[in-house]
């Protein structure tokens, strides 16, 4: 919930309580997926990025596919207008959700390239790698390998290795904190680290993208 809604709830609990009751009852006959899709559309209509980031995962959880969400946005074009739909898709792609990855650049068009020596990886400990002018974090957790761009999604500064502590990575510039297993931002901001497709082969880490 936004700070403004929190404030209004505190200052006008009767009026705001009635408002939330109205919203709840108004959707009584809608199935969860339809209600979630409509909520996504309302967030796009209001152009609230935080609201969209909050309701998009709810729509996915309610069973909507990425294509259904895109269809819902396009279907609402008469109300939303094209520029709000493009804005929404930008927000959605920035969220880096696996369900929407097929909407980004075609990964098969990008060749695999070597990132570095896999023997440097230690269980549940972030390793910093450089490749050309880009930097990355790699984490091995059991059989799972996760690689992220070391660029902070806030203002694109490279997060130095001093920011890595166990499974957490903290950007020293404005203290956004990330969970290295999921890449999600766990405090400070709304955007996740950019996940890079990666695999292990012949003792090396290979990445694409
Ligand atoms: S640049 Fe990383 S938190 Fe601002």
PDB file of C-alpha atoms and ligand atoms in Angstrom:
ATOM      1  CA  UNK A   1       0.000   0.000   0.000  1.00  0.00           C
ATOM      2  CA  UNK A   2       1.212   3.533  -0.701  1.00  0.00           C
ATOM      3  CA  UNK A   3       2.148   5.962   2.070  1.00  0.00           C
ATOM      4  CA  UNK A   4      -0.766   8.138   0.987  1.00  0.00           C
ATOM      5  CA  UNK A   5      -3.272   5.287   1.483  1.00  0.00           C
ATOM      6  CA  UNK A   6      -1.714   4.448   4.854  1.00  0.00           C
ATOM      7  CA  UNK A   7      -2.068   8.085   5.846  1.00  0.00           C
ATOM      8  CA  UNK A   8      -5.693   8.288   4.696  1.00  0.00           C
ATOM      9  CA  UNK A   9      -6.511   5.036   6.501  1.00  0.00           C
ATOM     10  CA  UNK A  10      -5.170   6.523   9.713  1.00  0.00           C
ATOM     11  CA  UNK A  11      -6.859   9.890   9.278  1.00  0.00           C
ATOM     12  CA  UNK A  12     -10.200   8.744   7.814  1.00  0.00           C
ATOM     13  CA  UNK A  13     -10.616   5.102   8.890  1.00  0.00           C
ATOM     14  CA  UNK A  14     -14.408   5.066   8.407  1.00  0.00           C
ATOM     15  CA  UNK A  15     -14.393   6.480   4.899  1.00  0.00           C
ATOM     16  CA  UNK A  16     -11.386   4.446   3.809  1.00  0.00           C
ATOM     17  CA  UNK A  17     -12.712   1.262   5.399  1.00  0.00           C
ATOM     18  CA  UNK A  18     -15.912   1.725   3.406  1.00  0.00           C
ATOM     19  CA  UNK A  19     -13.837   2.251   0.255  1.00  0.00           C
ATOM     20  CA  UNK A  20     -11.917  -1.009   0.728  1.00  0.00           C
ATOM     21  CA  UNK A  21     -15.112  -2.887   1.592  1.00  0.00           C
ATOM     22  CA  UNK A  22     -16.658  -1.538  -1.609  1.00  0.00           C
ATOM     23  CA  UNK A  23     -13.686  -2.724  -3.686  1.00  0.00           C
ATOM     24  CA  UNK A  24     -13.833  -6.176  -2.099  1.00  0.00           C
ATOM     25  CA  UNK A  25     -17.566  -6.579  -2.589  1.00  0.00           C
ATOM     26  CA  UNK A  26     -17.535  -5.149  -6.097  1.00  0.00           C
ATOM     27  CA  UNK A  27     -15.475  -8.137  -7.256  1.00  0.00           C
ATOM     28  CA  UNK A  28     -17.570 -10.816  -5.568  1.00  0.00           C
ATOM     29  CA  UNK A  29     -18.557 -12.518  -8.830  1.00  0.00           C
ATOM     30  CA  UNK A  30     -15.170 -12.318 -10.526  1.00  0.00           C
ATOM     31  CA  UNK A  31     -12.796 -15.249 -10.507  1.00  0.00           C
ATOM     32  CA  UNK A  32      -9.350 -14.517  -9.020  1.00  0.00           C
ATOM     33  CA  UNK A  33      -7.558 -14.340 -12.349  1.00  0.00           C
ATOM     34  CA  UNK A  34     -10.003 -11.881 -13.917  1.00  0.00           C
ATOM     35  CA  UNK A  35      -9.942  -9.696 -10.798  1.00  0.00           C
ATOM     36  CA  UNK A  36      -6.120  -9.734 -10.807  1.00  0.00           C
ATOM     37  CA  UNK A  37      -5.980  -8.790 -14.505  1.00  0.00           C
ATOM     38  CA  UNK A  38      -8.353  -5.881 -13.912  1.00  0.00           C
ATOM     39  CA  UNK A  39      -6.205  -4.752 -10.982  1.00  0.00           C
ATOM     40  CA  UNK A  40      -3.139  -4.771 -13.253  1.00  0.00           C
ATOM     41  CA  UNK A  41      -5.022  -2.644 -15.790  1.00  0.00           C
ATOM     42  CA  UNK A  42      -6.052  -0.146 -13.107  1.00  0.00           C
ATOM     43  CA  UNK A  43      -2.414   0.205 -11.992  1.00  0.00           C
ATOM     44  CA  UNK A  44      -1.359   0.876 -15.575  1.00  0.00           C
ATOM     45  CA  UNK A  45      -4.196   3.336 -16.031  1.00  0.00           C
ATOM     46  CA  UNK A  46      -3.064   5.181 -12.869  1.00  0.00           C
ATOM     47  CA  UNK A  47       0.546   4.798 -14.107  1.00  0.00           C
ATOM     48  CA  UNK A  48       1.752   3.706 -10.699  1.00  0.00           C
ATOM     49  CA  UNK A  49       4.931   1.670 -11.125  1.00  0.00           C
ATOM     50  CA  UNK A  50       4.922   0.446  -7.515  1.00  0.00           C
ATOM     51  CA  UNK A  51       1.294  -0.639  -7.850  1.00  0.00           C
ATOM     52  CA  UNK A  52       2.064  -2.484 -11.072  1.00  0.00           C
ATOM     53  CA  UNK A  53       5.085  -4.188  -9.495  1.00  0.00           C
ATOM     54  CA  UNK A  54       2.867  -5.246  -6.612  1.00  0.00           C
ATOM     55  CA  UNK A  55      -0.097  -6.513  -8.636  1.00  0.00           C
ATOM     56  CA  UNK A  56       1.708  -8.171 -11.541  1.00  0.00           C
ATOM     57  CA  UNK A  57       3.074 -11.071  -9.419  1.00  0.00           C
ATOM     58  CA  UNK A  58      -0.419 -11.420  -7.924  1.00  0.00           C
ATOM     59  CA  UNK A  59      -1.886 -11.849 -11.404  1.00  0.00           C
ATOM     60  CA  UNK A  60       0.736 -14.514 -12.197  1.00  0.00           C
ATOM     61  CA  UNK A  61      -0.028 -16.234  -8.899  1.00  0.00           C
ATOM     62  CA  UNK A  62      -3.741 -16.147  -9.719  1.00  0.00           C
ATOM     63  CA  UNK A  63      -2.973 -18.170 -12.861  1.00  0.00           C
ATOM     64  CA  UNK A  64      -2.599 -15.494 -15.542  1.00  0.00           C
ATOM     65  CA  UNK A  65       0.144 -16.212 -18.081  1.00  0.00           C
ATOM     66  CA  UNK A  66       2.492 -13.525 -19.398  1.00  0.00           C
ATOM     67  CA  UNK A  67       0.651 -13.609 -22.726  1.00  0.00           C
ATOM     68  CA  UNK A  68      -2.720 -13.178 -21.010  1.00  0.00           C
ATOM     69  CA  UNK A  69      -1.406 -10.147 -19.121  1.00  0.00           C
ATOM     70  CA  UNK A  70      -0.106  -8.615 -22.344  1.00  0.00           C
ATOM     71  CA  UNK A  71      -3.427  -9.407 -24.043  1.00  0.00           C
ATOM     72  CA  UNK A  72      -5.326  -7.758 -21.181  1.00  0.00           C
ATOM     73  CA  UNK A  73      -3.226  -4.600 -21.553  1.00  0.00           C
ATOM     74  CA  UNK A  74      -3.685  -4.503 -25.319  1.00  0.00           C
ATOM     75  CA  UNK A  75      -7.404  -5.247 -24.997  1.00  0.00           C
ATOM     76  CA  UNK A  76      -7.685  -2.245 -22.671  1.00  0.00           C
ATOM     77  CA  UNK A  77      -6.002  -0.006 -25.281  1.00  0.00           C
ATOM     78  CA  UNK A  78      -9.123   2.193 -25.746  1.00  0.00           C
ATOM     79  CA  UNK A  79      -8.898   3.167 -22.061  1.00  0.00           C
ATOM     80  CA  UNK A  80      -5.118   2.995 -21.520  1.00  0.00           C
ATOM     81  CA  UNK A  81      -3.740   4.378 -24.759  1.00  0.00           C
ATOM     82  CA  UNK A  82      -0.609   3.001 -26.399  1.00  0.00           C
ATOM     83  CA  UNK A  83       1.949   5.068 -24.456  1.00  0.00           C
ATOM     84  CA  UNK A  84       0.776   3.700 -21.087  1.00  0.00           C
ATOM     85  CA  UNK A  85       0.975   0.152 -22.440  1.00  0.00           C
ATOM     86  CA  UNK A  86       4.562   0.754 -23.606  1.00  0.00           C
ATOM     87  CA  UNK A  87       5.365   2.291 -20.200  1.00  0.00           C
ATOM     88  CA  UNK A  88       3.867  -0.773 -18.488  1.00  0.00           C
ATOM     89  CA  UNK A  89       5.873  -3.199 -20.609  1.00  0.00           C
ATOM     90  CA  UNK A  90       9.054  -1.283 -19.732  1.00  0.00           C
ATOM     91  CA  UNK A  91       8.236  -1.671 -16.023  1.00  0.00           C
ATOM     92  CA  UNK A  92       7.403  -5.357 -16.530  1.00  0.00           C
ATOM     93  CA  UNK A  93      10.659  -6.092 -18.398  1.00  0.00           C
ATOM     94  CA  UNK A  94      12.668  -4.282 -15.713  1.00  0.00           C
ATOM     95  CA  UNK A  95      11.178  -6.678 -13.155  1.00  0.00           C
ATOM     96  CA  UNK A  96      13.057  -9.458 -14.922  1.00  0.00           C
ATOM     97  CA  UNK A  97      10.398 -12.058 -14.142  1.00  0.00           C
ATOM     98  CA  UNK A  98      11.105 -15.454 -15.728  1.00  0.00           C
ATOM     99  CA  UNK A  99       7.527 -15.600 -17.090  1.00  0.00           C
ATOM    100  CA  UNK A 100       8.236 -12.577 -19.295  1.00  0.00           C
ATOM    101  CA  UNK A 101      11.706 -13.473 -20.486  1.00  0.00           C
ATOM    102  CA  UNK A 102      10.463 -14.691 -23.847  1.00  0.00           C
ATOM    103  CA  UNK A 103       9.327 -11.100 -24.478  1.00  0.00           C
ATOM    104  CA  UNK A 104      12.904  -9.768 -24.319  1.00  0.00           C
ATOM    105  CA  UNK A 105      15.712 -10.170 -26.841  1.00  0.00           C
ATOM    106  CA  UNK A 106      15.765 -13.623 -28.400  1.00  0.00           C
ATOM    107  CA  UNK A 107      18.367 -15.496 -26.311  1.00  0.00           C
ATOM    108  CA  UNK A 108      19.131 -18.013 -29.032  1.00  0.00           C
ATOM    109  CA  UNK A 109      20.515 -15.157 -31.148  1.00  0.00           C
ATOM    110  CA  UNK A 110      23.205 -14.467 -28.539  1.00  0.00           C
ATOM    111  CA  UNK A 111      26.256 -16.723 -28.387  1.00  0.00           C
ATOM    112  CA  UNK A 112      27.599 -18.263 -25.182  1.00  0.00           C
ATOM    113  CA  UNK A 113      30.812 -16.698 -23.930  1.00  0.00           C
ATOM    114  CA  UNK A 114      33.237 -17.701 -21.220  1.00  0.00           C
ATOM    115  CA  UNK A 115      32.945 -15.744 -17.978  1.00  0.00           C
ATOM    116  CA  UNK A 116      35.665 -17.361 -15.912  1.00  0.00           C
ATOM    117  CA  UNK A 117      37.029 -20.235 -13.936  1.00  0.00           C
ATOM    118  CA  UNK A 118      34.331 -22.209 -12.103  1.00  0.00           C
ATOM    119  CA  UNK A 119      36.841 -23.503  -9.540  1.00  0.00           C
ATOM    120  CA  UNK A 120      36.712 -20.060  -7.863  1.00  0.00           C
ATOM    121  CA  UNK A 121      33.102 -20.709  -6.882  1.00  0.00           C
ATOM    122  CA  UNK A 122      32.471 -21.562  -3.247  1.00  0.00           C
ATOM    123  CA  UNK A 123      29.143 -22.836  -1.951  1.00  0.00           C
ATOM    124  CA  UNK A 124      26.775 -19.952  -1.090  1.00  0.00           C
ATOM    125  CA  UNK A 125      29.506 -17.324  -1.510  1.00  0.00           C
ATOM    126  CA  UNK A 126      29.316 -14.654  -4.189  1.00  0.00           C
ATOM    127  CA  UNK A 127      32.201 -14.434  -6.633  1.00  0.00           C
ATOM    128  CA  UNK A 128      32.957 -11.349  -8.690  1.00  0.00           C
ATOM    129  CA  UNK A 129      33.902 -11.777 -12.366  1.00  0.00           C
ATOM    130  CA  UNK A 130      34.829  -9.297 -15.078  1.00  0.00           C
ATOM    131  CA  UNK A 131      34.270  -9.820 -18.757  1.00  0.00           C
ATOM    132  CA  UNK A 132      35.290  -6.997 -21.077  1.00  0.00           C
ATOM    133  CA  UNK A 133      33.808  -3.826 -19.633  1.00  0.00           C
ATOM    134  CA  UNK A 134      31.081  -5.673 -17.694  1.00  0.00           C
ATOM    135  CA  UNK A 135      31.105  -7.170 -14.213  1.00  0.00           C
ATOM    136  CA  UNK A 136      29.071 -10.027 -12.787  1.00  0.00           C
ATOM    137  CA  UNK A 137      28.303 -11.883  -9.604  1.00  0.00           C
ATOM    138  CA  UNK A 138      28.097 -15.672  -9.653  1.00  0.00           C
ATOM    139  CA  UNK A 139      26.724 -17.818  -6.880  1.00  0.00           C
ATOM    140  CA  UNK A 140      26.674 -21.573  -6.593  1.00  0.00           C
ATOM    141  CA  UNK A 141      24.067 -23.013  -4.263  1.00  0.00           C
ATOM    142  CA  UNK A 142      24.018 -26.781  -4.425  1.00  0.00           C
ATOM    143  CA  UNK A 143      23.460 -27.702  -8.072  1.00  0.00           C
ATOM    144  CA  UNK A 144      22.150 -24.252  -8.928  1.00  0.00           C
ATOM    145  CA  UNK A 145      24.315 -21.594 -10.557  1.00  0.00           C
ATOM    146  CA  UNK A 146      23.069 -17.990 -10.521  1.00  0.00           C
ATOM    147  CA  UNK A 147      24.795 -15.200 -12.408  1.00  0.00           C
ATOM    148  CA  UNK A 148      23.777 -11.539 -12.224  1.00  0.00           C
ATOM    149  CA  UNK A 149      25.010  -8.335 -13.740  1.00  0.00           C
ATOM    150  CA  UNK A 150      26.980  -6.485 -11.047  1.00  0.00           C
ATOM    151  CA  UNK A 151      25.281  -3.275 -12.177  1.00  0.00           C
ATOM    152  CA  UNK A 152      22.925  -1.965  -9.528  1.00  0.00           C
ATOM    153  CA  UNK A 153      19.435  -1.667 -11.042  1.00  0.00           C
ATOM    154  CA  UNK A 154      18.989   1.646  -9.219  1.00  0.00           C
ATOM    155  CA  UNK A 155      21.519   3.921 -10.930  1.00  0.00           C
ATOM    156  CA  UNK A 156      23.657   1.427 -12.834  1.00  0.00           C
ATOM    157  CA  UNK A 157      26.705   1.694 -10.553  1.00  0.00           C
ATOM    158  CA  UNK A 158      28.818  -1.439 -10.294  1.00  0.00           C
ATOM    159  CA  UNK A 159      28.368  -3.000  -6.864  1.00  0.00           C
ATOM    160  CA  UNK A 160      31.845  -3.855  -5.498  1.00  0.00           C
ATOM    161  CA  UNK A 161      32.695  -7.196  -3.891  1.00  0.00           C
ATOM    162  CA  UNK A 162      32.866  -5.489  -0.490  1.00  0.00           C
ATOM    163  CA  UNK A 163      29.058  -5.329  -0.699  1.00  0.00           C
ATOM    164  CA  UNK A 164      28.730  -9.136  -0.704  1.00  0.00           C
ATOM    165  CA  UNK A 165      28.067 -10.834   2.615  1.00  0.00           C
ATOM    166  CA  UNK A 166      27.026 -14.460   2.378  1.00  0.00           C
ATOM    167  CA  UNK A 167      23.825 -14.599   0.378  1.00  0.00           C
ATOM    168  CA  UNK A 168      23.252 -10.833   0.466  1.00  0.00           C
ATOM    169  CA  UNK A 169      24.624  -8.087  -1.701  1.00  0.00           C
ATOM    170  CA  UNK A 170      24.383  -4.433  -0.628  1.00  0.00           C
ATOM    171  CA  UNK A 171      24.995  -1.584  -3.020  1.00  0.00           C
ATOM    172  CA  UNK A 172      27.117   0.999  -1.153  1.00  0.00           C
ATOM    173  CA  UNK A 173      25.694   3.935  -3.107  1.00  0.00           C
ATOM    174  CA  UNK A 174      22.145   4.033  -1.679  1.00  0.00           C
ATOM    175  CA  UNK A 175      22.026   0.815   0.342  1.00  0.00           C
ATOM    176  CA  UNK A 176      19.708  -1.246  -1.863  1.00  0.00           C
ATOM    177  CA  UNK A 177      20.069  -4.832  -0.646  1.00  0.00           C
ATOM    178  CA  UNK A 178      19.648  -7.954  -2.802  1.00  0.00           C
ATOM    179  CA  UNK A 179      19.155 -11.638  -2.136  1.00  0.00           C
ATOM    180  CA  UNK A 180      21.710 -13.440  -4.299  1.00  0.00           C
ATOM    181  CA  UNK A 181      19.681 -16.637  -4.551  1.00  0.00           C
ATOM    182  CA  UNK A 182      16.671 -14.963  -6.142  1.00  0.00           C
ATOM    183  CA  UNK A 183      18.198 -11.680  -7.330  1.00  0.00           C
ATOM    184  CA  UNK A 184      15.274  -9.833  -5.720  1.00  0.00           C
ATOM    185  CA  UNK A 185      15.769  -6.527  -3.957  1.00  0.00           C
ATOM    186  CA  UNK A 186      14.981  -7.162  -0.292  1.00  0.00           C
ATOM    187  CA  UNK A 187      15.320  -3.620   0.986  1.00  0.00           C
ATOM    188  CA  UNK A 188      15.733  -0.106  -0.336  1.00  0.00           C
ATOM    189  CA  UNK A 189      14.119  -0.388  -3.745  1.00  0.00           C
ATOM    190  CA  UNK A 190      11.792  -2.268  -6.070  1.00  0.00           C
ATOM    191  CA  UNK A 191      14.062  -3.577  -8.841  1.00  0.00           C
ATOM    192  CA  UNK A 192      15.879  -6.944  -8.908  1.00  0.00           C
ATOM    193  CA  UNK A 193      19.403  -7.648 -10.126  1.00  0.00           C
ATOM    194  CA  UNK A 194      19.540  -8.536 -13.822  1.00  0.00           C
ATOM    195  CA  UNK A 195      19.834 -12.308 -14.082  1.00  0.00           C
ATOM    196  CA  UNK A 196      22.104 -13.669 -16.807  1.00  0.00           C
ATOM    197  CA  UNK A 197      21.607 -17.038 -18.440  1.00  0.00           C
ATOM    198  CA  UNK A 198      24.536 -19.189 -17.314  1.00  0.00           C
ATOM    199  CA  UNK A 199      25.863 -22.745 -17.334  1.00  0.00           C
ATOM    200  CA  UNK A 200      28.936 -24.716 -16.271  1.00  0.00           C
ATOM    201  CA  UNK A 201      31.015 -26.595 -18.790  1.00  0.00           C
ATOM    202  CA  UNK A 202      34.574 -27.967 -18.742  1.00  0.00           C
ATOM    203  CA  UNK A 203      35.396 -26.171 -15.481  1.00  0.00           C
ATOM    204  CA  UNK A 204      34.289 -22.784 -16.814  1.00  0.00           C
ATOM    205  CA  UNK A 205      31.278 -20.544 -16.318  1.00  0.00           C
ATOM    206  CA  UNK A 206      29.552 -19.650 -19.580  1.00  0.00           C
ATOM    207  CA  UNK A 207      27.067 -16.823 -19.943  1.00  0.00           C
ATOM    208  CA  UNK A 208      24.721 -15.561 -22.586  1.00  0.00           C
ATOM    209  CA  UNK A 209      23.441 -12.004 -22.753  1.00  0.00           C
TER     210      UNK A 209
HETATM  211  S1  LIG B   1      23.108   2.880  -7.287  1.00  0.00           S
HETATM  212 FE1  LIG B   1      22.830   1.135  -6.064  1.00  0.00          FE
HETATM  213  S2  LIG B   1      21.484   1.711  -4.560  1.00  0.00           S
HETATM  214 FE2  LIG B   1      21.657   3.465  -5.795  1.00  0.00          FE
END
